[in-house]
mmCIF file of C-alpha atoms in Angstrom:
data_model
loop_
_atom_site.group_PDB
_atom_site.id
_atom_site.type_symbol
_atom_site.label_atom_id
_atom_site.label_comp_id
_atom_site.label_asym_id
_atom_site.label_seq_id
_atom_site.Cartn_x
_atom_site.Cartn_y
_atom_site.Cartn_z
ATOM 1 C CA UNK A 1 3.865 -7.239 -0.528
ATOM 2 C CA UNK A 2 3.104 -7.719 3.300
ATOM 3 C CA UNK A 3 1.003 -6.190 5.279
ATOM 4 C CA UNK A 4 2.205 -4.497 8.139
ATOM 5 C CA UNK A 5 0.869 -3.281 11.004
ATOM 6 C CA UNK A 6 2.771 -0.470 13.129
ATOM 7 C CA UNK A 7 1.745 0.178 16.320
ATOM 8 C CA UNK A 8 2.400 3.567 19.057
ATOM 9 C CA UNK A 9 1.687 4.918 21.487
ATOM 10 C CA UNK A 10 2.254 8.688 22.712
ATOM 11 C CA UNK A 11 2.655 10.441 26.015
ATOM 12 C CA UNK A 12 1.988 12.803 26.182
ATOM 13 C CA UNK A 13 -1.016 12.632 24.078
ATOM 14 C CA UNK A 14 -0.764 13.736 20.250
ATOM 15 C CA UNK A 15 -3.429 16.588 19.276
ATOM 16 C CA UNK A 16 -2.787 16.104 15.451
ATOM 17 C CA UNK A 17 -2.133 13.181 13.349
ATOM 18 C CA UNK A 18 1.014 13.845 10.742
ATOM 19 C CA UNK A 19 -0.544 12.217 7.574
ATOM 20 C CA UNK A 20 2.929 13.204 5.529
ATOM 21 C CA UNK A 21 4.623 9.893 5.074
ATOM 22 C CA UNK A 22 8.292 10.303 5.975
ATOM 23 C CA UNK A 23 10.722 10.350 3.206
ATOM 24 C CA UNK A 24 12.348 7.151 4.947
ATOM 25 C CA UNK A 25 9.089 5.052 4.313
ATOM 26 C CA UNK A 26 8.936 6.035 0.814
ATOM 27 C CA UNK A 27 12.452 5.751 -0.047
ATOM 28 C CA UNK A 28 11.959 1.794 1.112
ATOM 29 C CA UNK A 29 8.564 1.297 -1.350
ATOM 30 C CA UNK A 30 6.305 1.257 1.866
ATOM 31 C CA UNK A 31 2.927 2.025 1.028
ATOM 32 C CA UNK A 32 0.536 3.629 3.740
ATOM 33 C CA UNK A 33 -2.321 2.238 3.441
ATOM 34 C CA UNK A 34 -4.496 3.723 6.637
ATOM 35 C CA UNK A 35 -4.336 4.665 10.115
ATOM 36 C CA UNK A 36 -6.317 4.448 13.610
ATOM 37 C CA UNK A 37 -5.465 7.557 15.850
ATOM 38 C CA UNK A 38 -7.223 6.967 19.393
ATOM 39 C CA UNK A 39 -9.430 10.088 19.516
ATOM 40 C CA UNK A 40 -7.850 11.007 22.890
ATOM 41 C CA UNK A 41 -4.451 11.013 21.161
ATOM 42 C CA UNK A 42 -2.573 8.167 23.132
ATOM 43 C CA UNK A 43 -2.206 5.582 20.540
ATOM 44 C CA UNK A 44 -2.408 5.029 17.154
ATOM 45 C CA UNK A 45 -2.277 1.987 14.539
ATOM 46 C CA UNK A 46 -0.853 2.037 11.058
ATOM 47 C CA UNK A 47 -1.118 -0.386 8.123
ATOM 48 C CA UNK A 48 1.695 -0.436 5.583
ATOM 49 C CA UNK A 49 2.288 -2.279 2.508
ATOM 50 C CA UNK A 50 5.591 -3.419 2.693
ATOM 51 C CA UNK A 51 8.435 -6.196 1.637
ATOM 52 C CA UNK A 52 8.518 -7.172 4.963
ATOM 53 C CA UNK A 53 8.455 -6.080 8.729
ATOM 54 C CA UNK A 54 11.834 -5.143 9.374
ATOM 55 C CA UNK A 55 11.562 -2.788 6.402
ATOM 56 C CA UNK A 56 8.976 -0.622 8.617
ATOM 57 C CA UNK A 57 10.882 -1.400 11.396
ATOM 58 C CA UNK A 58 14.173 0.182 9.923
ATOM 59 C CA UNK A 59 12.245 3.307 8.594
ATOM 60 C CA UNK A 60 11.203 4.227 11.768
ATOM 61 C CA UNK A 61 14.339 4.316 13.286
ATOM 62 C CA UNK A 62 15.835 6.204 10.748
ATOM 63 C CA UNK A 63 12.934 8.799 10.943
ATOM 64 C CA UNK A 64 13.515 8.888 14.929
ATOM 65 C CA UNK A 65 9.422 7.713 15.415
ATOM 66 C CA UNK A 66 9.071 5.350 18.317
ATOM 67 C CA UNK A 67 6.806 2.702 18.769
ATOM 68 C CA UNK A 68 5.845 -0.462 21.021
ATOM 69 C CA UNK A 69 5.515 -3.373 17.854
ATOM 70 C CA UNK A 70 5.860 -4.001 14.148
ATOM 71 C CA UNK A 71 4.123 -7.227 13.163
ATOM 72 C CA UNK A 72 3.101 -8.879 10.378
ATOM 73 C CA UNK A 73 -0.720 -9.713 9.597
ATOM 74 C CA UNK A 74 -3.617 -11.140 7.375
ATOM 75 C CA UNK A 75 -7.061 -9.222 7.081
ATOM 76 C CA UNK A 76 -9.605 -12.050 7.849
ATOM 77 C CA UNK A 77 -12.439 -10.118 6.228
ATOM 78 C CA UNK A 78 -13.600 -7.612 3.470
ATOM 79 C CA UNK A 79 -10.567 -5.090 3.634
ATOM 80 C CA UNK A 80 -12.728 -2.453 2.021
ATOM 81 C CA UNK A 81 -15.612 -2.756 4.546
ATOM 82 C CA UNK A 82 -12.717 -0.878 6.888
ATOM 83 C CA UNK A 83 -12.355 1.951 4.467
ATOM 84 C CA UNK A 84 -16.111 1.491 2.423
ATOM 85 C CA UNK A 85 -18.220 1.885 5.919
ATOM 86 C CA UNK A 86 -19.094 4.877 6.333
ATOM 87 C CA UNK A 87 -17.591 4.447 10.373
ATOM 88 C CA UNK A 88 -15.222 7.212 10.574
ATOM 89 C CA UNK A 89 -14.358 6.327 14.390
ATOM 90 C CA UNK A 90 -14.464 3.071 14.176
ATOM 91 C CA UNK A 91 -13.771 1.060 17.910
ATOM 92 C CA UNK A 92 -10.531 -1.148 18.002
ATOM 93 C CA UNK A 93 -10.050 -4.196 19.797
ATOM 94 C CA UNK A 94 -6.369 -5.617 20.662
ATOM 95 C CA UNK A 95 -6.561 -9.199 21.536
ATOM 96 C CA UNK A 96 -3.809 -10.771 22.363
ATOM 97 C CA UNK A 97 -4.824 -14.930 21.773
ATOM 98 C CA UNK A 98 -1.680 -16.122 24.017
ATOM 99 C CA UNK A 99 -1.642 -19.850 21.915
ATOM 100 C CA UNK A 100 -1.638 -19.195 17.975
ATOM 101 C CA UNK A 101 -5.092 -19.591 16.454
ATOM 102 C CA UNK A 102 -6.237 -20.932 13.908
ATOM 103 C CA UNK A 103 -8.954 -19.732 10.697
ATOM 104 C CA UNK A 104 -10.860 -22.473 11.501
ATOM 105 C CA UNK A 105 -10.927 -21.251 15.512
ATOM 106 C CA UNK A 106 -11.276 -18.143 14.524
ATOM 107 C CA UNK A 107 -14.378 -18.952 12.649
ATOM 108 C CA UNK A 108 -15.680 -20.878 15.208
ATOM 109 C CA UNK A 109 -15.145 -17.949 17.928
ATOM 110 C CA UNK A 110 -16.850 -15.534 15.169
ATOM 111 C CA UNK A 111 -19.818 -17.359 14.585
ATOM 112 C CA UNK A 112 -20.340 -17.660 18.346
ATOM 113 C CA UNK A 113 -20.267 -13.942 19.151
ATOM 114 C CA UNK A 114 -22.476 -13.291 16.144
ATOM 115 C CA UNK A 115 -25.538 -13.254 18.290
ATOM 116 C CA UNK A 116 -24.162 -10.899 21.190
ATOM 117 C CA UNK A 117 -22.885 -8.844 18.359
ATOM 118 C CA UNK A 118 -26.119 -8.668 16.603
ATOM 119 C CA UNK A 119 -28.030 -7.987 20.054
ATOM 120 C CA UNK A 120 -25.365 -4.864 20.655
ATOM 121 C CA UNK A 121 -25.528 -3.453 16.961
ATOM 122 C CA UNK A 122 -22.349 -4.534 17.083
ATOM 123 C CA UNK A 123 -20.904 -4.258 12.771
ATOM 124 C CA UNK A 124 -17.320 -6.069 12.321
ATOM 125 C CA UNK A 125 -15.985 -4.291 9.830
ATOM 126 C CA UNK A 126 -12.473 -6.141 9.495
ATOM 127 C CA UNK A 127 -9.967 -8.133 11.685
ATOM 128 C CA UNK A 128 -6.215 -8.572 11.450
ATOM 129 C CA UNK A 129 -4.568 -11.873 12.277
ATOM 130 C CA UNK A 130 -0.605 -11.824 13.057
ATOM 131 C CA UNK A 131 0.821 -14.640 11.124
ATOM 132 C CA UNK A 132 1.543 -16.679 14.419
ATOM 133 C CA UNK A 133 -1.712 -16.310 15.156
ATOM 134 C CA UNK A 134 -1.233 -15.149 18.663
ATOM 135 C CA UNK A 135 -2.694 -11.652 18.436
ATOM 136 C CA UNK A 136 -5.249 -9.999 16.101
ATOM 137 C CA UNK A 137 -7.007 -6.518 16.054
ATOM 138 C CA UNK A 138 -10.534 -6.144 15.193
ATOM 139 C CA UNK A 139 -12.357 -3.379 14.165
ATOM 140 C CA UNK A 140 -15.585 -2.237 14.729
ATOM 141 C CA UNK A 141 -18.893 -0.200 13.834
ATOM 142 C CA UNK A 142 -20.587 0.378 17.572
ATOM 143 C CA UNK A 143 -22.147 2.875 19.712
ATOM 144 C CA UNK A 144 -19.609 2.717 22.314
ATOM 145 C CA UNK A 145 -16.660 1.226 23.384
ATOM 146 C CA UNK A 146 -17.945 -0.001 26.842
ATOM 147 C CA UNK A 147 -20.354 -2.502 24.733
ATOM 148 C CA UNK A 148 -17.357 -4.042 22.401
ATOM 149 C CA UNK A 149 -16.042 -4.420 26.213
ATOM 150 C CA UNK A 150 -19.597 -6.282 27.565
ATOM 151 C CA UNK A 151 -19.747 -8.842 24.271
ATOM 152 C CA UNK A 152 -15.985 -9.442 24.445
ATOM 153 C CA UNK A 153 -16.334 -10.665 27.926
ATOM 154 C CA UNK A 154 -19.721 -12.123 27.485
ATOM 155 C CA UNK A 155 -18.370 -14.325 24.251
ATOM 156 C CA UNK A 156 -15.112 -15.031 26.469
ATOM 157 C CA UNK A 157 -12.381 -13.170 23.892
ATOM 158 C CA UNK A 158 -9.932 -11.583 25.947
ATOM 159 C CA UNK A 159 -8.423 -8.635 25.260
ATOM 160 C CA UNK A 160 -5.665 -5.896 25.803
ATOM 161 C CA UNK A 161 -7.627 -2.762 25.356
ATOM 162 C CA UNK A 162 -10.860 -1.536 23.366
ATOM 163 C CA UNK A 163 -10.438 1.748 22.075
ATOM 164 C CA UNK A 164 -12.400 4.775 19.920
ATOM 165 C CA UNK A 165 -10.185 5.758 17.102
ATOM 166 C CA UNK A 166 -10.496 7.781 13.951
ATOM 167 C CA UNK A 167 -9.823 6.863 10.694
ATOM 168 C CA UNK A 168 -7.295 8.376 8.425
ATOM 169 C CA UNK A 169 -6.803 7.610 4.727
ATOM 170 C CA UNK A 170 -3.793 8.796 2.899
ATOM 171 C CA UNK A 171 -4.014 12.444 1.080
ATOM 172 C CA UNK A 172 -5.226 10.817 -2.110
ATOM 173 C CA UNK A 173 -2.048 10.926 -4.790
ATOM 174 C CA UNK A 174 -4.200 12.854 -7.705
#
């Protein structure tokens, strides 16, 4: 299985987030695996389990949700530091790398915002690398989201946005 990551947006805002996954998702063996709604309701991000992207894509349309991108990614770090944390509004940054990078870049980039991230309280908790390695999102443990902004600029990463979000976690299956 892939892992899939489903982005929206919604305007206007949602109040609630739906955690009943659509007959059309499970009907095409997509697993849900979590979500990120933006605590002001604008945006949210979902992870699937899936075949592949189109499979997400497809369910969607046939359940008549919109959204801005479908895209395919690897979790560069602990996946159950996301979940395991204890953050239950974790902070979300959306990079967008423009030229594909690479682990070992990535590494590099990581180990030089360590310090700024340390001095902030900053706690990466997980990132997600699209396969072409032109985008990623990262998530965070942090006070706010105005000082994920300061050590993204100070550490040179650019980004699209930096956003508060809350975590949701599929109604457990027992």
């Amino acid at each position: 299985m892939a892992r899939i990551l489903l982005n929206c947006s919604y305007d206007p805002p949602l109040k609630e987030f739906d955690t009943t996954l659509h007959p059309c998702f499970v009907a095409r063996s997509i697993t849900w695996v979590r979500s990120f709604f933006a605590v002001d309701g604008t945006r949210s991000i979902c992870e699937f389990d899936a075949a592949y992207a189109d499979l997400v894509r497809d369910a969607c349309r046939q359940a008549e949700i919109s959204f801005d991108l479908v895209w395919r990614a690897e979790l560069w770090q602990n996946q159950e530091a996301i979940t395991s944390s204890g953050c239950q509004t974790p902070i979300l940054s959306e990079v967008d790398c423009g030229t594909p990078l690479t682990t070992e870049q990535w590494d590099t980039a990581k180990e030089a915002a360590r310090p700024c991230f340390q001095q902030h309280n900053i706690q990466q908790l997980g990132s997600f690398i699209s396969l072409d390695g032109q985008r990623s999102l990262c998530v965070f443990n942090a006070a706010s989201t105005e000082i994920v902004r300061q050590a993204h600029r100070k550490t040179n990463v650019p980004f699209v946005r930096i956003w508060r979000s809350r975590l949701i976690l599929p109604p457990s299956s027992t």
